CSV table of C-alpha atoms in Angstrom, one decimal:
chain,number,residue,atom,x,y,z
Q,938,UNK,CA,4.3,-9.8,-13.0
Q,939,UNK,CA,6.6,-6.9,-13.4
Q,940,UNK,CA,9.9,-7.7,-15.1
Q,941,UNK,CA,13.0,-5.6,-15.7
Q,942,UNK,CA,15.7,-7.0,-18.0
Q,943,UNK,CA,19.0,-5.5,-18.8
Q,944,UNK,CA,20.4,-6.6,-22.2
Q,945,UNK,CA,23.3,-8.7,-21.1
Q,946,UNK,CA,25.0,-9.8,-18.0
Q,947,UNK,CA,28.3,-8.5,-19.3
Q,948,UNK,CA,29.5,-6.2,-21.9
Q,949,UNK,CA,33.1,-5.7,-23.1
Q,950,UNK,CA,34.1,-2.7,-25.2
Q,951,UNK,CA,37.3,-1.0,-26.3
Q,952,UNK,CA,38.4,2.2,-24.7
Q,953,UNK,CA,37.2,5.3,-26.5
Q,954,UNK,CA,34.2,3.6,-28.0
Q,955,UNK,CA,30.6,4.3,-26.9
Q,956,UNK,CA,29.0,1.7,-24.6
Q,957,UNK,CA,25.3,1.2,-24.9
Q,958,UNK,CA,23.3,-0.6,-22.2
Q,959,UNK,CA,19.7,-1.6,-22.5
Q,960,UNK,CA,16.9,-1.8,-20.0
Q,961,UNK,CA,13.6,-3.3,-21.0
Q,962,UNK,CA,10.5,-3.7,-18.8
Q,963,UNK,CA,7.2,-5.4,-19.0
Q,964,UNK,CA,3.9,-5.2,-17.1
Q,965,UNK,CA,5.0,-1.8,-15.7
Q,966,UNK,CA,4.1,1.8,-16.3
Q,967,UNK,CA,6.9,3.7,-14.6
Q,968,UNK,CA,6.7,7.4,-13.8
Q,969,UNK,CA,10.5,7.6,-14.0
Q,970,UNK,CA,13.6,5.5,-14.6
Q,971,UNK,CA,17.0,5.8,-13.0
Q,972,UNK,CA,20.5,4.5,-13.8
Q,973,UNK,CA,23.0,3.7,-11.1
Q,974,UNK,CA,26.6,2.5,-11.1
Q,975,UNK,CA,27.7,-0.1,-8.6
Q,976,UNK,CA,31.3,-1.1,-8.0
Q,977,UNK,CA,32.2,-4.5,-6.4
Q,978,UNK,CA,31.3,-4.6,-2.7
Q,979,UNK,CA,29.9,-1.1,-2.7
Q,980,UNK,CA,26.4,0.4,-2.7
Q,981,UNK,CA,25.0,1.9,-5.9
Q,982,UNK,CA,25.7,5.4,-6.9
Q,983,UNK,CA,23.0,7.5,-8.6
Q,984,UNK,CA,23.8,8.7,-12.1
Q,985,UNK,CA,20.7,9.9,-13.9
Q,986,UNK,CA,17.0,10.1,-13.7
Q,987,UNK,CA,14.6,10.4,-16.6
Q,988,UNK,CA,10.9,11.0,-16.3
Q,989,UNK,CA,8.1,9.4,-18.4
Q,990,UNK,CA,7.5,12.6,-20.4
Q,991,UNK,CA,11.2,13.0,-21.2
Q,992,UNK,CA,12.8,11.4,-24.2
Q,993,UNK,CA,16.5,12.0,-23.5
Q,994,UNK,CA,18.8,13.3,-20.8
Q,995,UNK,CA,22.5,14.0,-20.8
Q,996,UNK,CA,25.1,14.5,-18.2
Q,997,UNK,CA,28.7,14.9,-19.3
Q,998,UNK,CA,29.6,11.7,-21.2
Q,999,UNK,CA,26.4,10.0,-20.2
Q,1000,UNK,CA,23.1,9.9,-22.2
Q,1001,UNK,CA,19.9,8.2,-21.3
Q,1002,UNK,CA,16.9,7.7,-23.6
Q,1003,UNK,CA,13.4,6.6,-22.5
Q,1004,UNK,CA,10.9,5.1,-24.9
Q,1005,UNK,CA,7.6,4.3,-23.1
Q,1006,UNK,CA,6.1,2.8,-26.2
Q,1007,UNK,CA,9.0,0.3,-26.6
Q,1008,UNK,CA,9.2,0.1,-22.8
Q,1009,UNK,CA,12.9,0.5,-23.1
Q,1010,UNK,CA,15.7,2.8,-21.9
Q,1011,UNK,CA,19.1,3.0,-23.4
Q,1012,UNK,CA,22.2,4.2,-21.4
Q,1013,UNK,CA,25.2,5.4,-23.4
Q,1014,UNK,CA,28.7,6.2,-22.2
Q,1015,UNK,CA,30.7,8.0,-24.8
Q,1016,UNK,CA,34.5,8.0,-25.0
Q,1017,UNK,CA,34.5,5.1,-22.5
Q,1018,UNK,CA,37.4,4.8,-20.2
Q,1019,UNK,CA,38.7,1.8,-18.1
Q,1020,UNK,CA,37.5,3.7,-15.0
Q,1021,UNK,CA,33.9,3.3,-16.4
Q,1022,UNK,CA,34.2,-0.4,-15.7
Q,1023,UNK,CA,31.5,-1.3,-13.2
Q,1024,UNK,CA,28.0,-2.8,-13.0
Q,1025,UNK,CA,25.2,-0.5,-14.2
Q,1026,UNK,CA,21.7,-0.9,-12.8
Q,1027,UNK,CA,18.5,0.5,-14.1
Q,1028,UNK,CA,15.7,1.1,-11.7
Q,1029,UNK,CA,12.0,2.0,-12.3
Q,1030,UNK,CA,9.7,3.9,-10.0
Q,1031,UNK,CA,6.1,4.7,-10.2
Q,1032,UNK,CA,5.2,8.0,-8.5
Q,1033,UNK,CA,6.3,9.5,-5.3
Q,1034,UNK,CA,9.9,9.3,-6.4
Q,1035,UNK,CA,10.5,6.8,-3.6
Q,1036,UNK,CA,10.3,3.1,-4.0
Q,1037,UNK,CA,12.0,1.7,-7.0
Q,1038,UNK,CA,12.5,-1.7,-8.6
Q,1039,UNK,CA,16.0,-2.6,-9.8
Q,1040,UNK,CA,17.0,-4.5,-12.9
Q,1041,UNK,CA,19.5,-7.3,-12.9
Q,1042,UNK,CA,22.5,-5.1,-13.9
Q,1043,UNK,CA,25.0,-5.2,-16.8
Q,1044,UNK,CA,28.7,-5.6,-15.9
Q,1045,UNK,CA,30.6,-3.3,-18.2
Q,1046,UNK,CA,34.3,-3.9,-18.9
Q,1047,UNK,CA,36.2,-1.2,-20.8
Q,1048,UNK,CA,39.4,-2.7,-22.3
Q,1049,UNK,CA,42.4,-0.4,-22.6
X,1044,UNK,CA,26.8,16.3,0.4
X,1045,UNK,CA,24.2,13.5,0.8
X,1046,UNK,CA,26.4,10.9,2.4
X,1047,UNK,CA,25.0,7.7,3.9
X,1048,UNK,CA,27.1,5.5,6.1
X,1049,UNK,CA,26.7,1.9,7.3
X,1050,UNK,CA,28.2,0.1,10.2
X,1051,UNK,CA,29.6,-2.4,10.3
X,1052,UNK,CA,31.0,-2.8,6.8
X,1053,UNK,CA,31.2,-6.6,7.3
X,1054,UNK,CA,30.3,-9.0,10.1
X,1055,UNK,CA,30.7,-12.7,10.7
X,1056,UNK,CA,28.4,-14.3,13.2
X,1057,UNK,CA,27.4,-17.8,14.4
X,1058,UNK,CA,24.1,-19.3,13.5
X,1059,UNK,CA,21.3,-18.4,15.9
X,1060,UNK,CA,22.8,-15.0,17.0
X,1061,UNK,CA,21.4,-11.6,16.2
X,1062,UNK,CA,23.2,-8.9,14.2
X,1063,UNK,CA,22.4,-5.2,14.1
X,1064,UNK,CA,23.3,-3.0,11.2
X,1065,UNK,CA,23.2,0.8,11.4
X,1066,UNK,CA,22.4,3.2,8.6
X,1067,UNK,CA,23.1,6.9,9.0
X,1068,UNK,CA,22.6,9.9,6.9
X,1069,UNK,CA,25.6,12.1,7.7
X,1070,UNK,CA,24.7,15.5,6.3
X,1071,UNK,CA,21.0,15.5,5.8
X,1072,UNK,CA,17.8,14.4,7.4
X,1073,UNK,CA,16.3,11.3,5.9
X,1074,UNK,CA,12.5,11.1,6.2
X,1075,UNK,CA,12.6,7.7,4.5
X,1076,UNK,CA,15.2,5.0,4.4
X,1077,UNK,CA,15.1,1.7,2.5
X,1078,UNK,CA,16.8,-1.6,3.2
X,1079,UNK,CA,17.9,-3.9,0.4
X,1080,UNK,CA,19.5,-7.3,0.2
X,1081,UNK,CA,21.7,-8.3,-2.7
X,1082,UNK,CA,22.9,-11.9,-3.3
X,1083,UNK,CA,25.9,-12.6,-5.5
X,1084,UNK,CA,25.4,-11.7,-9.2
X,1085,UNK,CA,21.8,-10.6,-8.4
X,1086,UNK,CA,20.1,-7.3,-8.3
X,1087,UNK,CA,19.0,-5.4,-5.2
X,1088,UNK,CA,15.9,-6.7,-3.6
X,1089,UNK,CA,13.9,-4.2,-1.5
X,1090,UNK,CA,13.2,-5.6,1.9
X,1091,UNK,CA,11.4,-2.8,3.6
X,1092,UNK,CA,10.7,1.0,3.6
X,1093,UNK,CA,11.4,2.8,6.9
X,1094,UNK,CA,9.8,6.1,7.8
X,1095,UNK,CA,11.0,8.0,10.8
X,1096,UNK,CA,8.8,7.5,13.8
X,1097,UNK,CA,6.6,4.9,12.3
X,1098,UNK,CA,6.6,1.2,11.6
X,1099,UNK,CA,8.5,-0.1,8.6
X,1100,UNK,CA,6.6,-1.4,5.6
X,1101,UNK,CA,7.9,-4.8,4.5
X,1102,UNK,CA,7.9,-6.2,1.1
X,1103,UNK,CA,6.0,-9.4,0.4
X,1104,UNK,CA,8.0,-12.5,1.5
X,1105,UNK,CA,10.2,-10.6,4.0
X,1106,UNK,CA,9.6,-11.7,7.6
X,1107,UNK,CA,9.2,-8.7,9.8
X,1108,UNK,CA,9.9,-10.6,13.0
X,1109,UNK,CA,13.2,-11.8,11.6
X,1110,UNK,CA,14.3,-8.5,10.1
X,1111,UNK,CA,13.6,-5.8,12.7
X,1112,UNK,CA,13.8,-2.3,11.5
X,1113,UNK,CA,13.9,0.8,13.7
X,1114,UNK,CA,13.9,4.3,12.4
X,1115,UNK,CA,14.1,6.3,15.7
X,1116,UNK,CA,15.5,9.5,14.3
X,1117,UNK,CA,15.8,11.4,11.0
X,1118,UNK,CA,19.5,10.3,10.6
X,1119,UNK,CA,19.5,6.7,11.9
X,1120,UNK,CA,17.8,3.5,10.9
X,1121,UNK,CA,18.8,0.1,12.1
X,1122,UNK,CA,18.2,-3.4,10.8
X,1123,UNK,CA,18.5,-6.3,13.2
X,1124,UNK,CA,18.7,-9.8,11.7
X,1125,UNK,CA,17.4,-12.0,14.5
X,1126,UNK,CA,18.4,-15.6,14.9
X,1127,UNK,CA,20.5,-15.5,11.8
X,1128,UNK,CA,21.1,-18.6,9.7
X,1129,UNK,CA,23.5,-19.3,6.9
X,1130,UNK,CA,20.8,-18.5,4.3
X,1131,UNK,CA,20.7,-14.9,5.7
X,1132,UNK,CA,24.3,-14.4,4.5
X,1133,UNK,CA,24.1,-11.6,2.0
X,1134,UNK,CA,25.1,-8.0,1.2
X,1135,UNK,CA,22.7,-5.6,3.0
X,1136,UNK,CA,22.4,-2.1,1.7
X,1137,UNK,CA,20.5,0.9,3.0
X,1138,UNK,CA,19.5,4.0,1.1
X,1139,UNK,CA,18.0,7.3,2.2
X,1140,UNK,CA,16.0,10.1,0.6
X,1141,UNK,CA,15.9,13.7,1.7
X,1142,UNK,CA,12.4,14.8,2.2
X,1143,UNK,CA,9.0,13.7,0.7
X,1144,UNK,CA,9.0,13.9,-3.0
X,1145,UNK,CA,12.7,13.6,-3.4
X,1146,UNK,CA,13.7,11.8,-6.5
X,1147,UNK,CA,17.1,10.5,-5.6
X,1148,UNK,CA,18.1,7.7,-3.2
X,1149,UNK,CA,21.6,7.9,-1.6
X,1150,UNK,CA,23.0,4.5,-0.9
X,1151,UNK,CA,25.2,3.4,1.9
X,1152,UNK,CA,28.4,1.3,1.2
X,1153,UNK,CA,26.7,-1.9,2.3
X,1154,UNK,CA,27.3,-4.5,5.0
X,1155,UNK,CA,28.5,-8.0,4.2
X,1156,UNK,CA,26.9,-10.5,6.6
X,1157,UNK,CA,28.3,-14.0,6.8
X,1158,UNK,CA,26.5,-16.4,9.1
X,1159,UNK,CA,28.5,-19.5,9.9
């Protein structure tokens, strides 16, 4: 069955460092992968989308890589700030850019 | 732009009653809306896909007679939890996409349902 795993349930890093979150999947051939941010008691907010034929995508302090051979995506936040503290979810979709399957999420805590 | 609202933001009800949750796209027309459920410390689980003017498509294991979905217009979808029980207590979140082929889902703020 399809499985999406995010590296750890929680990740603590020092302010100013680069946070790296991992999303691994099995039994899945996604056409694209998305990253979302979710704050407590709120709905997810879309951050980035990367397609299967793209290796890397950047947006301001965010960078996403997508390795379909390793079946893995890495999500980087450079120069992290306490305001970046949240749960980050990866989501995989297969065609139609509609229905996606979410990973379990990683709770990031940036320590001042 | 691309704002999705949900109402109510939280609701407490007695076991056996029905609860309706509204999802609205405020500044765009949503051809498709999705309903998710999220339990504490777990990820979002897709319950159903709702297309305007047609019946919703439910995911495996989701009872369509218990979770009634209506998508009567391009800006409104409703989820009714019928005969709610304590195990239905959860965080319900909707999302909407703008047009076929759109690659981004816009999520509502969620509705916290507590069934006593």
